[in-house]
Amino acid sequence: MPNNTYIGAIDQGTTTTRFHVFNDKGKLITSHQLDYEQIYPKSGWVEHDPYELLDTAIRCADEVFRTMGMMGRTLSHIKAFGITNQRETTIVWDRNTGEPLYNAIVWCDSRTTRLVEKLKRKQEKVGLDIQGICGLPLHNYFSAVKLKWLMKNVDKVKEAVKNKRAMFGTVDSWLIWNLTGGIQGGIHVTDVTNASRTMFMNLETCEWDERLLEFFGVPDHVLPKIVSSSEVYGEARWGPLEGIPIAGCLGDQQAAFVGQQCFEKGEAKNTYGTGAFMVLNVGKSPVKSNNGLLSTVGYRFGKGETVYALEGSIAV
């Protein structure tokens, strides 16, 4: 990138949203951060307002562009922006109205504990090796059981799924769909790292797995398209980011993994935040753990090969 060319990034975390701008050397030029409400309807339940996630991203970008204006820079200097997001957090919305059908159920929410026990009994009965397919154990951490809970317990979701109006996504999907137009042609995608945390994706093929969808009772028409972590998904069509291409997306721990340049097999990073997360590069084939680690996707850039990782995660 030539001088005066910048890249933006939405960093949508568990407790805050940030917008950053970097120069062509990777140096942080400016950023802005906003907190948002943590919603605790019951003990062990954690939710976010999907509209607030979107609103704080827009407001952070707006504030950053104001700052850039004072530095003599304009919107035209930002050539693209990417998104990194809290993973597993589950949102369902109406494709016709754009309305969220329930609050986002956050990754650390534990309301599905009983449902998971029931699903484990079903798994044993049918003999499906869920972890062997997707790399993840049957656990309330992941999106599949959150979506299953919504489909069982929220009438709006149940009805929208039945009528093929429901759209499911992790936070990246929600942001990209809204920024690229929402009900006016928004793009419904998720990157391969976020998809690998849903418990719906086949880790070998990096596609949605019909056996897993059947097990959880989830129709494929609610799911986003799986795309790479680095390509142009579309342009923002409104707000301060209007006209800027969205050109990258990674789950937050994979973004840290890439940011720390863990590009060689055996390289690892550790992050301490709302949880503690160690991610190890295991190369271009998934590796199964016998010691409680998660097999996951590290990244896939464009048409390049998928790079896999082992992850150890602890919620605080």
XYZ file of N, CA and C in Angstrom, residues 47 89 186 221 242 285 309 315:
24
model
N -26.669 -12.246 27.449
C -27.199 -11.813 26.160
C -26.671 -10.430 25.788
N -21.217 -16.627 19.589
C -22.403 -15.846 19.958
C -23.419 -15.900 18.813
N -28.617 -7.437 1.517
C -27.461 -7.751 2.353
C -26.897 -9.134 2.082
N -31.420 -23.770 5.028
C -31.790 -22.455 4.482
C -31.593 -21.317 5.483
N -19.866 3.703 4.169
C -20.468 3.524 2.844
C -19.423 3.584 1.730
N -3.660 -29.899 7.778
C -4.607 -30.985 8.042
C -5.057 -30.879 9.492
N -5.785 -25.468 13.479
C -5.200 -25.167 14.785
C -5.796 -26.077 15.849
N -13.173 -20.009 29.917
C -13.949 -18.793 30.190
C -13.653 -18.319 31.607
